[in-house]
Amino acid sequence: MLAQILAVSIFLVMFALIITEIFPRQYVTLVCAALTLALVFGLGMQIDSHFFGKEYDSLLAIKQTLNVHSIFTPGFWYSTSESESTGINWATIIFIAGMMVMVEGMARVGFFRWLCMCLAKAVRYKVIPIFITFMFMSFVLAMFIDSITVILFLAAVTVELSSLLGFNPIPMILAEIFCANLGGSATMCGDPPNIIIGTSLGYSFADFVVNTGLIAVIGLLFTVAYFYLTCRKVVAPKEQNIDTSRFPTPSSAITDKKGFVVSCIIFGLAVILLVTHASTHLSVATIGLGIAIITIIAAGKHVGEIFRKLDTPTLLFFIGLFVVVGGLEQTGILELIALFIGKVSGGNVYMMIAIIIWVSAIASAFIDNIPFAATMVPVIQSLAAATGVSLPVMAWALSMGTDIGGSGTPIGASANVVGTSVAIKAGYPVGWAEYCKISAPATIIVLLISTICIFVRYL
């Protein structure tokens, strides 16, 4: 009993501190992780075992939560069967770190800026075509690259083009943010919640493409139509005849031609390995580490620059988060939540799936969808075991709910914060009212589409 109370209390305090952003979130999760190890496993479990007859093995709980031993097993790097993870999901950590190294290598040589300028030039710098093209590009890039990186460069180029073409960049940036989050839902590597779901439940890149990918593509068509109809007048340029000869050429964005070619090859290799990893049986940890090593070798003397720009706080955030969620798992709290959802739904599979999608979406609109996804994975595992409902179907519902729900508010996903920050820095402040007025309806539309698609296809 005491261990459960301590685990829930630490978890709630962690969430509150993450939301309020009083302290850097990586410090919050790491401190809460230390408290989980000391208070939940060290104190609570010992007291419960001695005075309340609970069958806890605190040393085993710590071992399973830290999960370091899994790294030294062959199945961690090469697996022919689905594997489930408990505690720290080191496959997720290693994969994200590897992708970060690759993305920083691509950014160093100007790949993202070059791509944006090429597309803008291809549509002859016409604002509405740029508006639509950038939405599609944001979706596609976010399928393979972290949405934060996609928005960071795409928003910056959008602001630059707005100053040259004389249009309001805010609706375009908000549309890019939404499409990046939507594109991230289409693949296993597109969004951190999907990485957590995929590595924890043993799903492949192809599994996500076939299931959430199809829903995301349908949602994209409605999304583009929605943003076009609601924002086309707002982003209309102030003048139609603009001298484009003074615009920077796409080639000027490339800072290292040789490195640019190498980065494109590495990116292509990463995509091939991810698409085929279900057949090659290479784990995402192996792929992430391999791509990072190749990128480091190719970078040569620029390795230091790449490592300095790595988002290490996010990796530390993940590690601490997994430990805190492990406290909930080891004390049986997540199983109780699963039983509660099953009871509320009355065993009705439609109600159960709807609860997972919409509760995930609403929660992710106001709290970081990464810890929520990490919390819910073991919940749906317990729910599937208790009710017999298909685990994959619940996984796809969780994926769409967390990924899309995060688009509803300025703080729902990291890409939202990055995109609006770029706009504010450029002199285009984005308030809650303006953001929600444009993005909240799109979020509801795609969630409705996701719910209908899952009901029709799987139930």
Tab-separated table of C-alpha atoms in Angstrom, residues 173-340:
chain	number	residue	atom	x	y	z
A	173	ILE	CA	3.628	27.575	-39.397
A	174	LEU	CA	0.618	26.199	-37.485
A	175	ALA	CA	-0.325	24.067	-40.493
A	176	GLU	CA	3.253	22.770	-40.708
A	177	ILE	CA	3.219	21.903	-37.000
A	178	PHE	CA	-0.031	19.985	-37.333
A	179	CYS	CA	1.164	18.081	-40.400
A	180	ALA	CA	4.461	17.229	-38.691
A	181	ASN	CA	2.609	15.707	-35.736
A	182	LEU	CA	0.290	13.893	-38.144
A	183	GLY	CA	3.214	12.603	-40.218
A	184	GLY	CA	4.912	11.435	-37.031
A	185	SER	CA	1.922	9.200	-36.311
A	186	ALA	CA	2.386	7.344	-39.602
A	187	THR	CA	5.612	5.497	-38.752
A	188	MET	CA	7.370	3.995	-35.786
A	189	CYS	CA	10.266	6.468	-35.904
A	190	GLY	CA	8.192	9.563	-36.638
A	191	ASP	CA	7.167	10.515	-33.118
A	192	PRO	CA	8.579	9.580	-29.687
A	193	PRO	CA	5.280	7.993	-28.478
A	194	ASN	CA	5.388	5.654	-31.475
A	195	ILE	CA	8.993	4.717	-30.757
A	196	ILE	CA	7.970	3.847	-27.204
A	197	ILE	CA	4.955	1.834	-28.377
A	198	GLY	CA	6.893	0.034	-31.110
A	199	THR	CA	9.955	-0.903	-29.086
A	200	SER	CA	7.892	-1.875	-26.027
A	201	LEU	CA	5.442	-4.092	-27.906
A	202	GLY	CA	7.735	-5.390	-30.646
A	203	TYR	CA	6.018	-3.726	-33.613
A	204	SER	CA	7.961	-2.958	-36.789
A	205	PHE	CA	8.185	0.074	-39.044
A	206	ALA	CA	5.943	-1.723	-41.546
A	207	ASP	CA	3.342	-2.465	-38.852
A	208	PHE	CA	2.900	1.248	-38.229
A	209	VAL	CA	2.862	2.192	-41.914
A	210	VAL	CA	0.145	-0.341	-42.701
A	211	ASN	CA	-2.002	0.601	-39.711
A	212	THR	CA	-1.493	4.150	-38.394
A	213	GLY	CA	0.083	5.214	-41.701
A	214	LEU	CA	-3.123	4.624	-43.635
A	215	ILE	CA	-5.149	6.581	-41.085
A	216	ALA	CA	-2.599	9.421	-41.166
A	217	VAL	CA	-2.751	9.697	-44.972
A	218	ILE	CA	-6.548	9.907	-44.895
A	219	GLY	CA	-6.272	12.503	-42.140
A	220	LEU	CA	-3.724	14.468	-44.192
A	221	LEU	CA	-6.154	14.914	-47.074
A	222	PHE	CA	-8.790	16.362	-44.756
A	223	THR	CA	-6.154	18.436	-42.962
A	224	VAL	CA	-4.844	20.089	-46.125
A	225	ALA	CA	-8.404	20.843	-47.240
A	226	TYR	CA	-9.254	22.298	-43.827
A	227	PHE	CA	-6.213	24.577	-43.600
A	228	TYR	CA	-6.627	25.691	-47.202
A	229	LEU	CA	-10.280	26.652	-46.717
A	230	THR	CA	-9.754	28.405	-43.379
A	231	CYS	CA	-6.357	30.062	-43.899
A	232	ARG	CA	-5.959	30.832	-47.586
A	233	LYS	CA	-7.169	34.437	-47.203
A	234	VAL	CA	-5.051	35.038	-44.120
A	235	VAL	CA	-1.807	33.986	-45.818
A	236	ALA	CA	-2.603	35.852	-49.040
A	237	PRO	CA	0.420	37.956	-50.097
A	238	LYS	CA	0.295	41.724	-49.965
A	239	GLU	CA	1.616	41.989	-53.511
A	240	GLN	CA	1.415	39.606	-56.446
A	241	ASN	CA	4.300	40.675	-58.685
A	242	ILE	CA	7.532	40.104	-56.801
A	243	ASP	CA	11.032	40.084	-58.215
A	244	THR	CA	12.322	36.616	-57.313
A	245	SER	CA	15.752	37.199	-58.825
A	246	ARG	CA	16.955	38.583	-55.487
A	247	PHE	CA	15.983	35.414	-53.629
A	248	PRO	CA	18.746	33.106	-52.378
A	249	THR	CA	19.299	30.062	-54.570
A	250	PRO	CA	18.764	26.573	-53.101
A	251	SER	CA	22.424	25.714	-53.729
A	252	SER	CA	23.489	28.572	-51.429
A	253	ALA	CA	21.985	26.635	-48.507
A	254	ILE	CA	24.525	23.815	-48.908
A	255	THR	CA	27.530	24.442	-46.689
A	256	ASP	CA	29.462	21.259	-47.535
A	257	LYS	CA	28.809	19.642	-50.925
A	258	LYS	CA	30.632	16.411	-50.203
A	259	GLY	CA	29.039	16.146	-46.772
A	260	PHE	CA	25.652	16.870	-48.346
A	261	VAL	CA	25.923	13.888	-50.690
A	262	VAL	CA	27.135	11.621	-47.882
A	263	SER	CA	24.286	12.755	-45.613
A	264	CYS	CA	21.715	11.968	-48.300
A	265	ILE	CA	23.178	8.464	-48.673
A	266	ILE	CA	23.127	7.900	-44.907
A	267	PHE	CA	19.530	9.095	-44.696
A	268	GLY	CA	18.531	6.751	-47.512
A	269	LEU	CA	20.291	3.863	-45.755
A	270	ALA	CA	18.439	4.645	-42.517
A	271	VAL	CA	15.094	4.589	-44.301
A	272	ILE	CA	15.892	1.258	-45.993
A	273	LEU	CA	16.992	-0.337	-42.714
A	274	LEU	CA	13.873	0.870	-40.911
A	275	VAL	CA	11.529	-0.312	-43.649
A	276	THR	CA	13.167	-3.748	-43.800
A	277	HIS	CA	14.032	-4.336	-40.147
A	278	ALA	CA	11.117	-6.764	-39.711
A	279	SER	CA	12.784	-8.929	-42.374
A	280	THR	CA	16.406	-8.406	-41.389
A	281	HIS	CA	15.535	-8.805	-37.679
A	282	LEU	CA	17.873	-5.934	-36.831
A	283	SER	CA	16.465	-4.119	-33.807
A	284	VAL	CA	15.906	-0.359	-33.869
A	285	ALA	CA	18.728	-0.067	-31.335
A	286	THR	CA	21.104	-1.711	-33.817
A	287	ILE	CA	19.906	0.541	-36.625
A	288	GLY	CA	20.182	3.705	-34.529
A	289	LEU	CA	23.661	2.857	-33.275
A	290	GLY	CA	24.861	1.829	-36.745
A	291	ILE	CA	23.600	5.013	-38.402
A	292	ALA	CA	25.201	7.114	-35.661
A	293	ILE	CA	28.581	5.408	-36.116
A	294	ILE	CA	28.475	5.909	-39.905
A	295	THR	CA	27.511	9.570	-39.461
A	296	ILE	CA	30.346	10.136	-36.978
A	297	ILE	CA	32.893	8.551	-39.318
A	298	ALA	CA	31.624	10.629	-42.250
A	299	ALA	CA	31.653	13.862	-40.218
A	300	GLY	CA	35.409	13.705	-39.658
A	301	LYS	CA	36.645	16.874	-38.000
A	302	HIS	CA	33.063	18.127	-37.531
A	303	VAL	CA	32.188	15.439	-34.973
A	304	GLY	CA	32.572	17.866	-32.086
A	305	GLU	CA	30.080	20.265	-33.693
A	306	ILE	CA	27.514	17.471	-34.064
A	307	PHE	CA	27.873	16.296	-30.466
A	308	ARG	CA	27.617	19.821	-29.081
A	309	LYS	CA	24.230	20.236	-30.724
A	310	LEU	CA	22.785	16.891	-29.603
A	311	ASP	CA	19.633	17.124	-27.510
A	312	THR	CA	21.031	15.227	-24.515
A	313	PRO	CA	18.428	16.714	-22.112
A	314	THR	CA	15.736	14.785	-23.995
A	315	LEU	CA	17.622	11.508	-23.587
A	316	LEU	CA	18.041	12.139	-19.851
A	317	PHE	CA	14.364	13.042	-19.678
A	318	PHE	CA	13.454	9.654	-21.184
A	319	ILE	CA	15.668	7.711	-18.777
A	320	GLY	CA	14.194	9.365	-15.701
A	321	LEU	CA	10.671	9.016	-17.067
A	322	PHE	CA	10.984	5.277	-17.663
A	323	VAL	CA	12.143	4.731	-14.077
A	324	VAL	CA	9.155	6.632	-12.617
A	325	VAL	CA	6.713	4.727	-14.845
A	326	GLY	CA	8.524	1.539	-13.803
A	327	GLY	CA	7.577	2.376	-10.211
A	328	LEU	CA	3.903	2.420	-11.210
A	329	GLU	CA	4.313	-0.838	-13.074
A	330	GLN	CA	6.163	-2.720	-10.342
A	331	THR	CA	3.642	-1.696	-7.654
A	332	GLY	CA	0.636	-2.784	-9.722
A	333	ILE	CA	-0.850	0.686	-10.266
A	334	LEU	CA	-0.953	0.346	-14.043
A	335	GLU	CA	-2.818	-2.929	-13.787
A	336	LEU	CA	-5.419	-1.234	-11.562
A	337	ILE	CA	-5.845	1.540	-14.165
A	338	ALA	CA	-6.379	-1.073	-16.860
A	339	LEU	CA	-9.019	-2.823	-14.760
A	340	PHE	CA	-10.743	0.531	-14.173
